[in-house]
Coordinates of C-alpha atoms in Angstrom, one line a residue:
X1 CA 0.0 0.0 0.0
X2 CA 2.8 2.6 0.8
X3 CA 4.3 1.9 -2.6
X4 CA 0.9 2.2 -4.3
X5 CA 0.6 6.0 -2.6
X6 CA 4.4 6.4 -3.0
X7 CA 3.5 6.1 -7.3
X8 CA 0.4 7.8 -6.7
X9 CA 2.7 10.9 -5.6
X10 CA 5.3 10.5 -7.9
X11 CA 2.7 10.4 -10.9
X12 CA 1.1 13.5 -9.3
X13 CA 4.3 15.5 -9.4
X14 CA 4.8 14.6 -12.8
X15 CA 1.5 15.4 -14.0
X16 CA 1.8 19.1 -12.1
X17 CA 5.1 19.4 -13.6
X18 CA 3.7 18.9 -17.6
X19 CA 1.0 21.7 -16.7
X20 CA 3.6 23.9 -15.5
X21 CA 3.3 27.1 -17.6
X22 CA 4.8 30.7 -17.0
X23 CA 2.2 33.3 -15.3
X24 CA 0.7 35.7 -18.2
X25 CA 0.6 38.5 -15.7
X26 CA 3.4 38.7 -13.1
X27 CA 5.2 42.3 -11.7
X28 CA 9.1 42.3 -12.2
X29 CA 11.4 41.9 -9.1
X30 CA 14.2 43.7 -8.8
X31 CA 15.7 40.9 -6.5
X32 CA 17.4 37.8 -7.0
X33 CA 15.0 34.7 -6.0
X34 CA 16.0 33.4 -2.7
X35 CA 16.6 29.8 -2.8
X36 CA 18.5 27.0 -1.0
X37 CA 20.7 25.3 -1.8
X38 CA 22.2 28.8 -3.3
X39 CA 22.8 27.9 -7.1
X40 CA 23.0 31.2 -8.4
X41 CA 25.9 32.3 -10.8
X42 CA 27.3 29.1 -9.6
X43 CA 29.6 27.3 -12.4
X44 CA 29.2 23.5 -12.7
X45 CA 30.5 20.6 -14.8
X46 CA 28.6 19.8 -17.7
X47 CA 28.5 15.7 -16.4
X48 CA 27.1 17.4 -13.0
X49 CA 23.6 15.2 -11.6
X50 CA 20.8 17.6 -11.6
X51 CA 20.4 21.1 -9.6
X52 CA 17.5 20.8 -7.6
X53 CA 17.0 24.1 -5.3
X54 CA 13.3 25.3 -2.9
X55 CA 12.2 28.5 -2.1
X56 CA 13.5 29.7 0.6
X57 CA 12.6 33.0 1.0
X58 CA 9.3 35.3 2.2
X59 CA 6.7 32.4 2.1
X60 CA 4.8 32.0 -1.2
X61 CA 1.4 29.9 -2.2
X62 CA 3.4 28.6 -5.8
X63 CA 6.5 28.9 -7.2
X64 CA 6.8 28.5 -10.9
X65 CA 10.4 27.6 -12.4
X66 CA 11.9 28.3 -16.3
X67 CA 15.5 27.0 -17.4
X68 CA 16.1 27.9 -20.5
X69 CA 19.5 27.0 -22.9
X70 CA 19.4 28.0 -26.3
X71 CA 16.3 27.0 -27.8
X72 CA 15.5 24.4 -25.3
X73 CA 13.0 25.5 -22.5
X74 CA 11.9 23.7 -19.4
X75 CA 8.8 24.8 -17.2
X76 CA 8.6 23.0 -14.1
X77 CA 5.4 23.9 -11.0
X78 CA 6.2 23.5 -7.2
X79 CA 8.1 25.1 -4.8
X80 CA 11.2 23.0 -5.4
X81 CA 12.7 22.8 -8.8
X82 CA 13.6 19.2 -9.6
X83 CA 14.5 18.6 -13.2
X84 CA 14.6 15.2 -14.3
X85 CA 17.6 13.5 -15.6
X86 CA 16.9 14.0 -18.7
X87 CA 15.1 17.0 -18.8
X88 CA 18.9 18.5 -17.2
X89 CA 21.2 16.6 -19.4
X90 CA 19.4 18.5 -22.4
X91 CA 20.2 21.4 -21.0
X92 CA 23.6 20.9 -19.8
X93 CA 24.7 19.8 -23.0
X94 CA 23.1 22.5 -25.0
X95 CA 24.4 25.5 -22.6
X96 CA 28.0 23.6 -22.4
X97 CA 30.7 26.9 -22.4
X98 CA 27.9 29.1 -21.9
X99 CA 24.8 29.1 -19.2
X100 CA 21.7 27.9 -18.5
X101 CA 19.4 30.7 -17.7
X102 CA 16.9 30.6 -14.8
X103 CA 13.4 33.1 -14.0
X104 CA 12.1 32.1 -10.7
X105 CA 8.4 33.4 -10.3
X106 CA 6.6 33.5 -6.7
X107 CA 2.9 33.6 -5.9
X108 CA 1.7 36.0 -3.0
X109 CA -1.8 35.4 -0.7
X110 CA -3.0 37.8 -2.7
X111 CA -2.5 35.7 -5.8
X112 CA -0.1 38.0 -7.8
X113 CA 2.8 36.9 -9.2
X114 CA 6.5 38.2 -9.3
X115 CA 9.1 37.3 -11.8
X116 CA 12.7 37.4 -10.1
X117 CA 15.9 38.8 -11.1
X118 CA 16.8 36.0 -13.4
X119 CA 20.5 34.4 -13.3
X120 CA 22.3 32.0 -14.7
X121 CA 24.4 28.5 -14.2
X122 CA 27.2 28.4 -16.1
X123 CA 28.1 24.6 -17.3
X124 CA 31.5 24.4 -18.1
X125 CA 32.7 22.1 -20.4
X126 CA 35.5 20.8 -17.8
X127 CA 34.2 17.5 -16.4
X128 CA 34.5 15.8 -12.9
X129 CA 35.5 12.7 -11.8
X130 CA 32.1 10.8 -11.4
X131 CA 32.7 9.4 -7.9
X132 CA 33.5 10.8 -4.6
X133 CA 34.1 8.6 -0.7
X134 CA 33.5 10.5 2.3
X135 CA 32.8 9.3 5.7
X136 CA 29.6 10.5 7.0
X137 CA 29.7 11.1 10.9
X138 CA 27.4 12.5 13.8
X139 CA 28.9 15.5 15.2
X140 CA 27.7 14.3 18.7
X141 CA 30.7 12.5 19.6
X142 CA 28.5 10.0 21.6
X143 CA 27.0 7.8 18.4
X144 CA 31.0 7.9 16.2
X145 CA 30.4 3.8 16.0
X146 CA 27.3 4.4 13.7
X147 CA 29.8 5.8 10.6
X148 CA 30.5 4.3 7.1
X149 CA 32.3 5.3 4.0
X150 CA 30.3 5.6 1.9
X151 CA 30.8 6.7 -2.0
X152 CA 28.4 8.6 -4.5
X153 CA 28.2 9.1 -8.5
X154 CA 28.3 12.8 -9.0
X155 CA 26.5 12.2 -12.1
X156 CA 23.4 11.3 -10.5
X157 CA 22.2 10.4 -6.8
X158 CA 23.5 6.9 -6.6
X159 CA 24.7 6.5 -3.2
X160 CA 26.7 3.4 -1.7
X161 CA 27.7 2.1 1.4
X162 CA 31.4 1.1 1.2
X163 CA 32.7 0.3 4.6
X164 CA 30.2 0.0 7.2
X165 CA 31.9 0.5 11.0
X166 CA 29.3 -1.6 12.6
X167 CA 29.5 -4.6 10.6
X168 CA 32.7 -5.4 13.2
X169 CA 30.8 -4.6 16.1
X170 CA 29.7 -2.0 19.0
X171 CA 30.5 -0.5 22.3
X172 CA 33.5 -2.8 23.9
X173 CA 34.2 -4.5 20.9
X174 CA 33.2 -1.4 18.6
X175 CA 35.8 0.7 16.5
X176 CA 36.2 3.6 14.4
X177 CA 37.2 3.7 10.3
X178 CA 38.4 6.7 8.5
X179 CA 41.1 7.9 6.3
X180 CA 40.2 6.3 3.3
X181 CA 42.5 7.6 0.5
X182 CA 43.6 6.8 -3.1
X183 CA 46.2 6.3 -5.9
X184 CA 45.8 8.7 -8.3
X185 CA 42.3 8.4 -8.0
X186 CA 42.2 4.9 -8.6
X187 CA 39.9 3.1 -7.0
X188 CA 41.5 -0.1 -7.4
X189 CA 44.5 1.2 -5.1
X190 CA 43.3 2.3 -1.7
X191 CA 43.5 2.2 1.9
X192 CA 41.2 3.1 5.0
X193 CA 42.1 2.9 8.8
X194 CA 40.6 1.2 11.6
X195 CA 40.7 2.2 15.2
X196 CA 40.3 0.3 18.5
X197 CA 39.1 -3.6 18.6
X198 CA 40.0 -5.2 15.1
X199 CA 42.1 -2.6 14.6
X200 CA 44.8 -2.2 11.4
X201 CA 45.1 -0.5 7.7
X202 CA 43.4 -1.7 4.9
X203 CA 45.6 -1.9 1.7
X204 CA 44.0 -2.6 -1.6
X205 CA 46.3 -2.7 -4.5
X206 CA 45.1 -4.2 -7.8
X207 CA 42.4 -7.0 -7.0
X208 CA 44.2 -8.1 -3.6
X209 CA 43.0 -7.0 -0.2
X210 CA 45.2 -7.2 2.8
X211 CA 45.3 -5.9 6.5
X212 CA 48.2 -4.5 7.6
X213 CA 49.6 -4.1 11.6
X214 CA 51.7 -0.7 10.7
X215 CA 52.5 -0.1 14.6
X216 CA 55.5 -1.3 15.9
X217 CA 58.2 -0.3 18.6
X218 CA 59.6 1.8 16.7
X219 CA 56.6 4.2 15.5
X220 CA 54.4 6.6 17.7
X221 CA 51.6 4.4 16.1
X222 CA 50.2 2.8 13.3
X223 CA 49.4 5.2 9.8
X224 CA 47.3 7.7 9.7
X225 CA 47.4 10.9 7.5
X226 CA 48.5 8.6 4.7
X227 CA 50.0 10.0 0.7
X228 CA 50.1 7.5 -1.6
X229 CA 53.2 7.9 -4.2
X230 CA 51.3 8.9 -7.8
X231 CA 52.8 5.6 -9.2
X232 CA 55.2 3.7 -7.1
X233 CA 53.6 1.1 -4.0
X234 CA 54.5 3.4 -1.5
X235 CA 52.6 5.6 1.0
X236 CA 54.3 8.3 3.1
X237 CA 52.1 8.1 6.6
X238 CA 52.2 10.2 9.5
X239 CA 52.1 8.8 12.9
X240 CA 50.2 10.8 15.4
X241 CA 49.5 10.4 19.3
X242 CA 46.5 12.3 19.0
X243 CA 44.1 13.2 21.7
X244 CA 40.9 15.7 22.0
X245 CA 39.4 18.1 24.6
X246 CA 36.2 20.1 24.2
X247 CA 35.3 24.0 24.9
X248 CA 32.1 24.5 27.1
X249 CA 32.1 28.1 25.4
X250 CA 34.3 28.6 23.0
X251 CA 32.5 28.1 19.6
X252 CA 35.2 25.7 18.3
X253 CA 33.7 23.5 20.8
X254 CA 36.5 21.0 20.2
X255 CA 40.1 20.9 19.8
X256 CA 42.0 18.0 18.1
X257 CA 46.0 17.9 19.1
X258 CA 48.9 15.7 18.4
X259 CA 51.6 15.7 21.3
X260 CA 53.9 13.6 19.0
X261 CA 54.2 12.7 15.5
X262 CA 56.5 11.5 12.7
X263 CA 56.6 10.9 9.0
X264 CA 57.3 7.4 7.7
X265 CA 57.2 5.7 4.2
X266 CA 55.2 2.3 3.6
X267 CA 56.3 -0.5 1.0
X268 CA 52.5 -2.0 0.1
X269 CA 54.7 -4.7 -1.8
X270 CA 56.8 -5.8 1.1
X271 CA 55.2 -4.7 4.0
X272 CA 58.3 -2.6 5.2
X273 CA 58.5 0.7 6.9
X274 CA 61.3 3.5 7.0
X275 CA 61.7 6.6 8.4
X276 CA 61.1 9.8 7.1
X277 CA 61.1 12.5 9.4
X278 CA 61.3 11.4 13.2
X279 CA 62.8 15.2 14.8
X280 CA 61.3 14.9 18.7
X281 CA 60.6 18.6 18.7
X282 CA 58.8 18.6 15.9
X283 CA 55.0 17.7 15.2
X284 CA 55.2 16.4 11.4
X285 CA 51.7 16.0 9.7
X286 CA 49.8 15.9 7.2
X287 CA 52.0 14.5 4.0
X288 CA 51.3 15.3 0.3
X289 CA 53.3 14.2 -2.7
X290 CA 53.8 16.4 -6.0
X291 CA 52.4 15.0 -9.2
X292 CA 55.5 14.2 -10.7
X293 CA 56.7 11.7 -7.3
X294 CA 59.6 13.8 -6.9
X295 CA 58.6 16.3 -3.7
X296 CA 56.7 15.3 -0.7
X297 CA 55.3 18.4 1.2
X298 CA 53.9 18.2 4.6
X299 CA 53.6 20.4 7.6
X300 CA 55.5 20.7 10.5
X301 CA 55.3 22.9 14.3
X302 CA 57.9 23.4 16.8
X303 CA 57.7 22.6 20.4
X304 CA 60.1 21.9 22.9
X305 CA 58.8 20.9 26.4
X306 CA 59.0 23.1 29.0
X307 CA 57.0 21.9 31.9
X308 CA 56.8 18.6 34.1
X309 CA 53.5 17.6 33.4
X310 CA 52.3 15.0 31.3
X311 CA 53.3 15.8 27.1
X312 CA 49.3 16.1 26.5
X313 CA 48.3 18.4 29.5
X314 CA 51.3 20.8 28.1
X315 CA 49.8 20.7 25.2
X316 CA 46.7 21.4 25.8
X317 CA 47.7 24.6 28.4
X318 CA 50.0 25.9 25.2
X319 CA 47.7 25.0 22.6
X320 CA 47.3 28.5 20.6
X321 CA 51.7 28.2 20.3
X322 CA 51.8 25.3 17.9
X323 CA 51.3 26.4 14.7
X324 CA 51.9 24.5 11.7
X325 CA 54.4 25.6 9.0
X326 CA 55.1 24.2 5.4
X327 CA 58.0 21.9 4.5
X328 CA 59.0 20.0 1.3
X329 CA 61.7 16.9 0.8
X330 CA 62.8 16.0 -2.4
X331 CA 62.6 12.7 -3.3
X332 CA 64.8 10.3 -5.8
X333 CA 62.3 7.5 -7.3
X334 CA 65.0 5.4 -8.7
X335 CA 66.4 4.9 -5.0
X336 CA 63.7 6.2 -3.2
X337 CA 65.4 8.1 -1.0
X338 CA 65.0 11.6 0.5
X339 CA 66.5 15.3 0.8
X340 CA 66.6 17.2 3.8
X341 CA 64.2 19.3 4.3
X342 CA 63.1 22.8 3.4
X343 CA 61.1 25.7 4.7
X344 CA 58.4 26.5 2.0
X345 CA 56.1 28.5 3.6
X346 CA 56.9 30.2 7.8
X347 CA 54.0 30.4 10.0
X348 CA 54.7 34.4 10.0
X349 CA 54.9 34.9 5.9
X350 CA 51.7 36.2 5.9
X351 CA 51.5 40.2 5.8
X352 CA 48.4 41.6 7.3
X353 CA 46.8 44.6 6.6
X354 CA 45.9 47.2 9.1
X355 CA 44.8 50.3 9.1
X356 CA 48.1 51.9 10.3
X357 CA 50.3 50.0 8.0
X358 CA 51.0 46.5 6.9
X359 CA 52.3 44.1 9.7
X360 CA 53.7 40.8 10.2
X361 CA 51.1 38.3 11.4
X362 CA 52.3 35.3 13.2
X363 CA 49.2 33.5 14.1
X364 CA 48.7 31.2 11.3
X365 CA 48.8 27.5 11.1
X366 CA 49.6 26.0 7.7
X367 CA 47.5 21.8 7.5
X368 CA 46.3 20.1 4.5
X369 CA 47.9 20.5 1.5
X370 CA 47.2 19.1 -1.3
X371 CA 49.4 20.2 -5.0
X372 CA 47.0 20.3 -8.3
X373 CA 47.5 17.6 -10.6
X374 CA 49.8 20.2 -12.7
X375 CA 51.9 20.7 -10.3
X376 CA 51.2 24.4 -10.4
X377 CA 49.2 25.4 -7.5
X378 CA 49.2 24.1 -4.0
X379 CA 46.2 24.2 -1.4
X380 CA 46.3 24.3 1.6
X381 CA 44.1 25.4 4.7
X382 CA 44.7 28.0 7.2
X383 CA 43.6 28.9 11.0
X384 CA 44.9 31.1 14.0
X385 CA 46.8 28.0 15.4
X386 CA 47.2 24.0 15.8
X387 CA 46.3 20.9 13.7
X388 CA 42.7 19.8 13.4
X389 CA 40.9 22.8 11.6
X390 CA 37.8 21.1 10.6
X391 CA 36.2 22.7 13.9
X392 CA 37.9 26.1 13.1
X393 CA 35.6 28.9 12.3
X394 CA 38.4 31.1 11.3
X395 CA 39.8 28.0 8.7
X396 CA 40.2 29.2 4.9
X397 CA 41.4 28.1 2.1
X398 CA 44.5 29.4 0.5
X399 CA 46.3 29.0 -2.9
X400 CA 50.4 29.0 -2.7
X401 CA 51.5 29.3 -6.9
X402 CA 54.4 27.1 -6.8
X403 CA 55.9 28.8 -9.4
X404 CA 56.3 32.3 -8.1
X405 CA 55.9 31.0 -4.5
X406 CA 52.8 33.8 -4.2
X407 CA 50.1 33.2 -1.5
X408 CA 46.9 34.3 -1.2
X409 CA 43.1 33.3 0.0
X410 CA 40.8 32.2 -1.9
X411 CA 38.0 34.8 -0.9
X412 CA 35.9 33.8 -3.9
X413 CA 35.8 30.1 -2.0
X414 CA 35.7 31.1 1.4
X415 CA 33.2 31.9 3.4
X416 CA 32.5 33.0 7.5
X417 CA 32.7 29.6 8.5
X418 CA 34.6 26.7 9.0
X419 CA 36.6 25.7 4.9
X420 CA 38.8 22.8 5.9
X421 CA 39.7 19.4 3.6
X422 CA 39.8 19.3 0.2
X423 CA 41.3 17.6 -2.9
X424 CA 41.5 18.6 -6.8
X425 CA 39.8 16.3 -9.5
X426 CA 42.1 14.5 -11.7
X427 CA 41.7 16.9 -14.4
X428 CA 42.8 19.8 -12.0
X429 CA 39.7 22.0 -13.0
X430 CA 37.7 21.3 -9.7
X431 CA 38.2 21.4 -6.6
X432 CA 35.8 19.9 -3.4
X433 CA 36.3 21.1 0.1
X434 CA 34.5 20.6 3.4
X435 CA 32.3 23.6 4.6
X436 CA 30.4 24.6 7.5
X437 CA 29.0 27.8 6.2
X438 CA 25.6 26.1 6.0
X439 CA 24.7 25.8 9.7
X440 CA 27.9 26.4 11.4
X441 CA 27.7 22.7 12.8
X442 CA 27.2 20.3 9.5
X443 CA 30.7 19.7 7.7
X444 CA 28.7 19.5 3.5
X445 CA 30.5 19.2 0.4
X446 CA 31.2 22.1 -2.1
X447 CA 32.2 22.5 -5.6
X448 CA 34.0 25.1 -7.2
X449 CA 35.6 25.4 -10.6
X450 CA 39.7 26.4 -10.9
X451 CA 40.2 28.0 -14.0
X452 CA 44.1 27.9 -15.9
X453 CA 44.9 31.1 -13.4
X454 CA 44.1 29.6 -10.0
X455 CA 41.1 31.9 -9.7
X456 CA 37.8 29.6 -8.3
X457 CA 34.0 30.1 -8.8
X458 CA 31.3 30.4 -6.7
X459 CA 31.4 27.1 -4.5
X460 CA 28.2 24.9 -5.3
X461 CA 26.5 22.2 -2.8
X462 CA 26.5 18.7 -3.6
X463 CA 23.6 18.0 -5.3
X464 CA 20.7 16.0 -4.1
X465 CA 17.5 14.7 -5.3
X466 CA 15.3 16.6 -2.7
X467 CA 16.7 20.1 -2.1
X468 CA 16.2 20.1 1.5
X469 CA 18.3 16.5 2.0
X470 CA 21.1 18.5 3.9
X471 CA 18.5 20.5 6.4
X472 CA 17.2 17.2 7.5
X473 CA 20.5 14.9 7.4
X474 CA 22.2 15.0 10.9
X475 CA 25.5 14.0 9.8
X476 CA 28.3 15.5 8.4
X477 CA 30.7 14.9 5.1
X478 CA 34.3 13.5 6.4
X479 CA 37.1 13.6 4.1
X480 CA 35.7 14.2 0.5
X481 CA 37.9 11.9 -2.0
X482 CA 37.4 12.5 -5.7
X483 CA 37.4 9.0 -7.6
X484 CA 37.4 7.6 -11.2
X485 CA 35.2 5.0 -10.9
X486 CA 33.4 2.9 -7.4
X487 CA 34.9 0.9 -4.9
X488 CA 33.7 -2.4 -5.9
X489 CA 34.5 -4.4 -3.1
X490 CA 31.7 -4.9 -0.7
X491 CA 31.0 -3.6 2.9
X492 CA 31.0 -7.1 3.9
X493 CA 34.1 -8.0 2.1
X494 CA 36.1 -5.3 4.1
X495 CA 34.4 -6.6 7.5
X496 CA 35.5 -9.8 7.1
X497 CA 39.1 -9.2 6.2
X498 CA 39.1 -6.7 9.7
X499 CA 37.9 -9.9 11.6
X500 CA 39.9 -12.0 9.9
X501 CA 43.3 -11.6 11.8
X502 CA 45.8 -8.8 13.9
X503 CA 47.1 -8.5 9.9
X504 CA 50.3 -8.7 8.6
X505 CA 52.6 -6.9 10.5
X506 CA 55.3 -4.4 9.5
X507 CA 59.4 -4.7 9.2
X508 CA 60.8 -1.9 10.5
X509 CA 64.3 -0.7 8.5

């Protein structure tokens, strides 16, 4: 019966959709429409799934849509605007290089009608890569066992479970996954992390699965911020001891620290493991290779001890000290060695402005970065101090040009809110990054195209077949991982491989 009303519904929408027409008498606006998610003069890729978007503005009685690309025209009834996907591929492959132009019209009590300051959505011929992995996680910090990776086509609304957390088990025999990351966005070469009871790293390389014991006596821990080489079967890891404390009023409300942590380099073909960069008065992080294998950047922060407390309560009482700066090795692929290191970018580089004159400002902290697939342009986040900026308000995006070694922020990405992970698409012409600017407490996905000059678009919001999906979804986007194709191994499969032993375990060099 519920599927007989659920068809009933859908063949209503349909019907209101093919009776849609434009008012004959409406009053121009001389504002933009007010809608959510905010699609206007956003630029997307032409394989992009549908734009769905409500009204979100003064409450209306109807809301009548028109999308118009060249001499194709779609009129669609309702207060939200769902194109079909055919009804949108028309129109993104007629308005490819140009835009697709949109009139929103409202309906008042009154029963007049406005027609809106129209705009447009430019579709660029620059593609995506069709999948993206994220893990999706409650914010509560009470329910982090009911997470899974999961992966979606970005060329329509296919969603997929690919490692489900609780498929191990909960509470004392419960653990955490995360960290998933890719070869060269290959899905066929990965690896994810698990935490606590059945704990290891799972390697996928080329058809074979295997779980891997990466902690040993001589490593602060097991992987985890891991770089896989662009073509050899090696991944750069850092080890962390990471712990957490929360603020009861600092908006923040948490702050994620490391007290120690390394760099070390992981042969996936023989299991062994090297040092890269072990200095105990440095906090190494965050590793990121260069396209061409030949420079691993990371990020690094000074601190010497100074007290005779415990490493993490000194951490924790000098917290807004440790700031993250940028370093680089050089790295020989035929012996697979490394250079020493070198300062790239100082945690005071950065010139503020003020209104007496332009000063020096020291209270940056360089995490994340990530080098375009050119080798041009290197990402990377910013915040007032530490590791973890995902709970950052003040976290931004900024663009280093590797060439000229020029920094700036990306204000035409950021926003008042939290910007924190990101990664380019294969192609280098996109870029997704997590934002809070939604809500302030969701982590969502956005868009934004990079043009040939480093200079982004508007950022867009993952699509969804129901505008309002992100109002109502109480999780938020982890880690978003542009792919070529899906993970095809099954939530099950990855279960039992975590169950299946301690997994093979590492030789130290």
């Amino acid at each position: 019966m519920k599927n007989f009303y659920s068809i009933l519904a859908m063949a209503a929408l349909l019907l209101s959709c093919q009776k849609a027409s434009v008012p004959s008498q409406y009053s121009e606006g001389n504002e933009l429409p007010t809608i959510y998610p905010d699609y206007v003069e956003v630029t997307v890729p032409v394989n992009i799934a549908p734009l769905t978007f409500e009204w979100d503005g003064t409450p209306c009685t109807d809301m009548v849509t028109r999308f118009t690309a060249d001499d194709e025209q779609l009129v669609l009834g309702g207060q939200k605007a769902q194109p079909s996907f055919d009804e949108w591929r028309t129109l993104a492959e007629k308005a490819q290089g140009k835009a697709i132009g949109v009139e929103v019209f409202t309906q008042n009590d009154g029963g007049q009608w406005t027609r809106h300051k129209p705009f447009n959505i430019y579709v660029s011929p620059d593609s995506i890569d069709a999948w993206m992995s994220y893990r999706l996680i409650a914010p509560s910090y009470v329910a982090y066992e009911e997470l899974t990776l999961n992966q979606r086509c970005l060329e329509s609304y296919d969603e997929r479970v690919m490692v489900d957390n609780m498929l191990c088990g909960v509470e004392e025999t419960g653990q955490c996954v995360n960290c998933h990351n890719y070869q060269q966005y290959n899905p066929g070469r990965m690896q994810f992390h698990a935490r606590q009871h059945h704990g290891g790293t799972i390697i996928v390389y080329d058809g074979k699965m295997k779980k891997v014991n990466m902690k040993c006596d001589s490593t602060i821990s097991a992987g985890v911020y891991p770089a896989w080489h662009p073509w050899l079967p090696l991944i750069v890891y850092s080890t962390n001891h990471t712990s957490q404390t929360f603020h009861t009023r600092n908006l923040n409300k948490i702050e994620v620290f490391d007290s120690a942590s390394d760099l070390i380099l992981y042969n996936v073909e023989n299991d062994e493991v090297s040092n890269v960069e072990n200095d105990p008065v440095e906090f190494e992080v965050f590793p990121a290779w260069s396209p061409d294998g030949r420079t691993l950047y990371y990020c690094s922060a000074h601190f010497e001890r100074q007290d005779t407390v415990s490493a993490d309560v000194e951490v924790i009482r000098r917290a807004k000290e440790i700031k993250y700066a940028l370093y680089k090795k050089s790295f020989d692929p035929d012996t697979r060695s490394f250079g020493p290191k070198e300062l790239v970018f100082p945690v005071d580089s950065l010139v503020a402005e003020t209104d007496s004159a332009a000063t020096l400002n020291s209270s940056k902290s360089v995490t994340l970065p990530r080098v375009s697939p050119d080798g041009r342009y290197l990402m990377f986040t910013l915040g007032n101090y530490g590791v973890f900026h995902i709970w950052h308000r003040e976290a931004d995006l900024y663009l280093m040009d590797l060439s000229t070694g020029e920094v700036r922020p990306m204000d035409e990405i950021n926003s008042p809110d939290t910007e924190s992970y990101h990664s380019w698409s294969s192609n280098g012409r996109w870029v997704v990054f997590s934002s809070r600017r939604d809500d302030g407490g969701y982590t969502r996905p956005f868009i934004a195209h990079i043009d040939k000059d480093g200079k982004g678009s508007k950022p867009f919001e993952l699509p969804q077949r129901d505008p309002d999906y992100h109002r109502q979804f109480m999780k938020s986007y982890n880690i978003p991982e542009l792919m070529k194709g899906p993970v095809t191994i099954s939530p099950q499969e990855f279960a039992d491989e975590l169950k299946a032993s301690d997994g093979v375990p590492v030789h130290f060099l």
